[in-house]
Coordinates of C-alpha atoms in Angstrom, one line a residue:
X1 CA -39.2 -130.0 36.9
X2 CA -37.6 -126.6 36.0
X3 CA -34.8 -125.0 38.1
X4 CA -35.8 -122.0 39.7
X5 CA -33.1 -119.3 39.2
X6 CA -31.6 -119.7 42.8
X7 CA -30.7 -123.0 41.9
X8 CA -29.7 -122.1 38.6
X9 CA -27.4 -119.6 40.0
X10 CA -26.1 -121.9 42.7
X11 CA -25.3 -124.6 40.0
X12 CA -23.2 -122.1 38.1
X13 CA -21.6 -120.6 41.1
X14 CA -20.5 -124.5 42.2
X15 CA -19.2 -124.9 38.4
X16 CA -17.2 -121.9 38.6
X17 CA -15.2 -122.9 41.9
X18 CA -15.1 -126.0 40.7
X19 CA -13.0 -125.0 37.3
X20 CA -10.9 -122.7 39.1
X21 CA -9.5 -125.2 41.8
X22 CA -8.9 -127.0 38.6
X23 CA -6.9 -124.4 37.2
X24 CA -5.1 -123.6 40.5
X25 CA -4.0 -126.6 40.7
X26 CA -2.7 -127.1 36.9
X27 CA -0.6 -123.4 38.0
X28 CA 1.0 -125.7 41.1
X29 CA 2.1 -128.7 39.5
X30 CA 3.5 -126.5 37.0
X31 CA 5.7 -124.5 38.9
X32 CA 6.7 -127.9 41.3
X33 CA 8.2 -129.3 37.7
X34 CA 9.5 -126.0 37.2
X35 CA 11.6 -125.6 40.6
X36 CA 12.3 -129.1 40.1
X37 CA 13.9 -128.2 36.5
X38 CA 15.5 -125.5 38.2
X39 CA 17.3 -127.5 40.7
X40 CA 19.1 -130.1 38.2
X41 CA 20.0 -127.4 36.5
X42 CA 21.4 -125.8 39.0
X43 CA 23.2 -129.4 39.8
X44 CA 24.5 -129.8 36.5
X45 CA 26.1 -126.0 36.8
X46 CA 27.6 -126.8 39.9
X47 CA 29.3 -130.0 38.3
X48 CA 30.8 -128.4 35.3
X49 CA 32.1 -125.4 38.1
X50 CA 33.8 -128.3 40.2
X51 CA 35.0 -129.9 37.0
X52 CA 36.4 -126.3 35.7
X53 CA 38.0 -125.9 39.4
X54 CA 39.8 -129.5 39.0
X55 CA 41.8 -128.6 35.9
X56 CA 42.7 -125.1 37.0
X57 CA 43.6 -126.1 40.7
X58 CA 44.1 -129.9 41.2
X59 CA 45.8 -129.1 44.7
X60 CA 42.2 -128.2 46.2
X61 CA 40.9 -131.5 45.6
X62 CA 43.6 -133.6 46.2
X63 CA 42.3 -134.7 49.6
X64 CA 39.9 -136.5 47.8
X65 CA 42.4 -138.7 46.4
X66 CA 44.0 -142.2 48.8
X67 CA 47.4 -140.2 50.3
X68 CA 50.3 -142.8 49.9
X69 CA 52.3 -143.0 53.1
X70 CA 56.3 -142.8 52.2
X71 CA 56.2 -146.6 53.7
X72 CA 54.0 -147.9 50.9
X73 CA 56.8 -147.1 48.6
X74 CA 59.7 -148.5 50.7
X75 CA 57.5 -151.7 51.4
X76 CA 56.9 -152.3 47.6
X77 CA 60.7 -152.3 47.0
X78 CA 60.7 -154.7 50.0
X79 CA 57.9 -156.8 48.5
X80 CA 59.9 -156.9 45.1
X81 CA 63.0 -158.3 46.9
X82 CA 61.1 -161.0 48.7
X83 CA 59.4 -161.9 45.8
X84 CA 62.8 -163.1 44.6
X85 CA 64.1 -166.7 45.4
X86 CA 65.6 -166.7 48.5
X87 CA 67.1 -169.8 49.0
X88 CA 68.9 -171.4 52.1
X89 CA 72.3 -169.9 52.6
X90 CA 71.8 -166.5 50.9
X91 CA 69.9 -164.5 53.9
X92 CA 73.0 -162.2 53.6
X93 CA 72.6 -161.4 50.3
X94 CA 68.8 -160.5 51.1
X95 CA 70.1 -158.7 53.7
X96 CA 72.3 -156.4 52.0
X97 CA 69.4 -155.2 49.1
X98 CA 67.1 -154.5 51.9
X99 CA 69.7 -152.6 53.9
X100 CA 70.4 -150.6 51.1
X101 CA 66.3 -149.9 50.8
X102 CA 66.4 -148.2 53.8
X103 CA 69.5 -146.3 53.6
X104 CA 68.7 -143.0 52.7
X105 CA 65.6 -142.9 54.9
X106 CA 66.1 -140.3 57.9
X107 CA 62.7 -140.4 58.7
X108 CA 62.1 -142.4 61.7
X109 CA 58.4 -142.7 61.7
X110 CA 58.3 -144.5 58.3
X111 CA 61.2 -146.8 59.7
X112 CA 58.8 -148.1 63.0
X113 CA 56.1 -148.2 60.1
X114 CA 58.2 -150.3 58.0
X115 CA 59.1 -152.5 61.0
X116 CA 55.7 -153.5 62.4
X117 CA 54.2 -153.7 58.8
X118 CA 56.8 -156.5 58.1
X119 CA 55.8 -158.5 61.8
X120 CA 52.8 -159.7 60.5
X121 CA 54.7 -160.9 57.4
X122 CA 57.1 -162.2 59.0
X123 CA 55.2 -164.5 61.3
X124 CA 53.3 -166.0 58.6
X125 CA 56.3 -166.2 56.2
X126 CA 58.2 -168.6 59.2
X127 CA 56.5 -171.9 58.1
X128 CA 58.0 -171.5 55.0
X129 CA 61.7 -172.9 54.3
X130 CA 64.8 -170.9 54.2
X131 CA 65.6 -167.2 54.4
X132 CA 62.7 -165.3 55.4
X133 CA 63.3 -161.7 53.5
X134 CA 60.9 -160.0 55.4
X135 CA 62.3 -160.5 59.4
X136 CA 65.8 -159.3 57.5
X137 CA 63.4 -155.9 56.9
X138 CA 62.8 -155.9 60.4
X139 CA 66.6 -156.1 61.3
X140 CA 67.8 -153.8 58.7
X141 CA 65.2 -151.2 60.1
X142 CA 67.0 -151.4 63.4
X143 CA 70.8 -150.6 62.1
X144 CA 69.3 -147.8 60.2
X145 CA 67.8 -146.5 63.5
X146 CA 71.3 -147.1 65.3
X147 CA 72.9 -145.5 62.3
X148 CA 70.4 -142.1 62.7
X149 CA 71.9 -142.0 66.4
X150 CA 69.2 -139.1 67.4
X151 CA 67.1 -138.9 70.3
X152 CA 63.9 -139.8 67.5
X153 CA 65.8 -143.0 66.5
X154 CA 67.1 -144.1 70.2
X155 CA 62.9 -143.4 71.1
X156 CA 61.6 -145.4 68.4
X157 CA 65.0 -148.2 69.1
X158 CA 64.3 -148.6 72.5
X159 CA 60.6 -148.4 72.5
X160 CA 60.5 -151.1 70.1
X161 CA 62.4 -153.1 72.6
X162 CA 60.1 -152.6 75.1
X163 CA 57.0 -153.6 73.2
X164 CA 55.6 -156.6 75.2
X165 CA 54.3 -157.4 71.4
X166 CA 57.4 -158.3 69.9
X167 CA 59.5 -161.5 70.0
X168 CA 63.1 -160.4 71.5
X169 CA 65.0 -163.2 71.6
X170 CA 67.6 -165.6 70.3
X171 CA 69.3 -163.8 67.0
X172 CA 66.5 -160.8 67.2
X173 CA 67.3 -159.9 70.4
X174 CA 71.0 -160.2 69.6
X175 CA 70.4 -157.7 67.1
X176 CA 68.4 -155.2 69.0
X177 CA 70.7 -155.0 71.8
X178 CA 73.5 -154.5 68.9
X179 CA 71.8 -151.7 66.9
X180 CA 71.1 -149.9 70.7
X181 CA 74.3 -150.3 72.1
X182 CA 75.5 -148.6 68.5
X183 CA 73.1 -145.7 68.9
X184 CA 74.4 -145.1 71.6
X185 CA 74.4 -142.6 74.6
X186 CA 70.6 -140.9 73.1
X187 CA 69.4 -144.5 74.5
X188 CA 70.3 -144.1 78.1
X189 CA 67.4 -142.0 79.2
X190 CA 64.6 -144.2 77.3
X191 CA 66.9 -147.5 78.8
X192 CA 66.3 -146.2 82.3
X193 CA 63.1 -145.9 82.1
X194 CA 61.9 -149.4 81.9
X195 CA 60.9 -150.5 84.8
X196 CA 62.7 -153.2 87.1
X197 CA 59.9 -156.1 86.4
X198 CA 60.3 -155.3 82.6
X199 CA 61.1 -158.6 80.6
X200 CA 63.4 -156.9 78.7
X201 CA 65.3 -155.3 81.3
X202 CA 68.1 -157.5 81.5
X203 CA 68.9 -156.4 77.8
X204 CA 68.5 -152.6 78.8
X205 CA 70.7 -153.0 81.1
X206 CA 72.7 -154.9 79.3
X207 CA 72.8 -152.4 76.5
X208 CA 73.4 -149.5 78.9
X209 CA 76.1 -150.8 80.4
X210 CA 77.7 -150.8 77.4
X211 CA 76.8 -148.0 76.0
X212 CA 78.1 -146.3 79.5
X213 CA 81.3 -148.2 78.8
X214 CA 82.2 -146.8 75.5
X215 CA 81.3 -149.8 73.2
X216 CA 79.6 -149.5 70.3
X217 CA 77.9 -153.0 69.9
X218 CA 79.2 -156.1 68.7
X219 CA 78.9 -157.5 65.0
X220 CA 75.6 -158.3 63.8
X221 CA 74.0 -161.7 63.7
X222 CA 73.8 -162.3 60.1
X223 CA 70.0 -162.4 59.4

């Protein structure tokens, strides 16, 4: 049966639309690959920019980079010590090199760094037979302190005492009570402070006393 012109004209009309969505939507996907171009390139521009930046001003992105503390350096030196055979009978020796470690550090954050870096060490390393180099670290930290004789030093000296933590007694405790008493007068103040029930305040008092009395400390238990 023929069309009659209406639905001819319909028919056409319908094709028409019909091509043109078509085309619309050729235009769209188009222009999505087209932003999507433009953003990797933009990406890519960025990168070489950052990279450009780098080489003319490393300082910017240093931050990016792991910061070594100053403590990582003295603990390697420590490290390479222990790693040396440390036989029975030769703990003064070990002593000595890590003594001379820490001599020309002044700052007293990186010594308390130093100290309760080497506890953990230290603990383990006491199953193992004769010296242990790394609880001589420890008491070589604490003459350095006493050496420093500043109100920093006598904080870090006498707060280290009082850290419930810590195992103050027989030749450590010796020690401690030595390196304070050598400090000094800069003690007193942080000394007083600990309170009566303290488990350590036997030795502040000990120390104070002392200290009050004009001595500098006995000789050091060798270590």
């Amino acid at each position: 049966m023929a069309l009659s012109k209406d639905e001819k004209r319909r028919i056409y009309e319908t094709e028409q639309l019909r091509l043109k969505a078509k085309k619309d939507s050729q235009k769209s996907s188009k222009a999505g690959c087209g932003c999507v171009v433009l953003v990797i390139l933009g990406i890519i521009a960025a990168g070489g920019a950052w990279l450009s930046m780098r080489e003319e001003s490393p300082e910017w992105w240093s931050w990016l980079k792991p910061r070594r503390s100053p403590a990582d350096d003295v603990m390697g030196r420590i490290r390479a010590v222990a790693k040396q055979a440390a036989p029975e009978g030769q703990g003064r020796t070990r002593y000595l090199q890590m003594a001379k470690i820490l001599a020309g550090i002044t700052d007293v954050a990186v010594l308390r760094e130093v100290f309760y870096r080497c506890v953990p060490i230290t603990r383990q390393w006491q199953a193992r037979p004769g010296v242990n180099p790394y609880w001589q670290a420890e008491m070589a930290v604490l003459f350095r302190l006493a050496e420093l004789r500043t109100d920093a030093s006598a904080k870090v000296l006498v707060g280290l005492l009082s850290d419930g933590d810590l195992r103050w007694e027989g030749e450590a405790a010796t020690n401690i009570g030595t390196a304070i008493t050598r400090c000094g007068p800069p003690c007193l103040p942080y000394l007083d402070k600990l309170s009566d029930d303290h488990p350590q305040k036997k030795l502040a008092n000990r120390s104070a006393a002392l200290i009050r009395g004009g001595m500098m400390g006995g000789d050091t238990v060798d270590p």
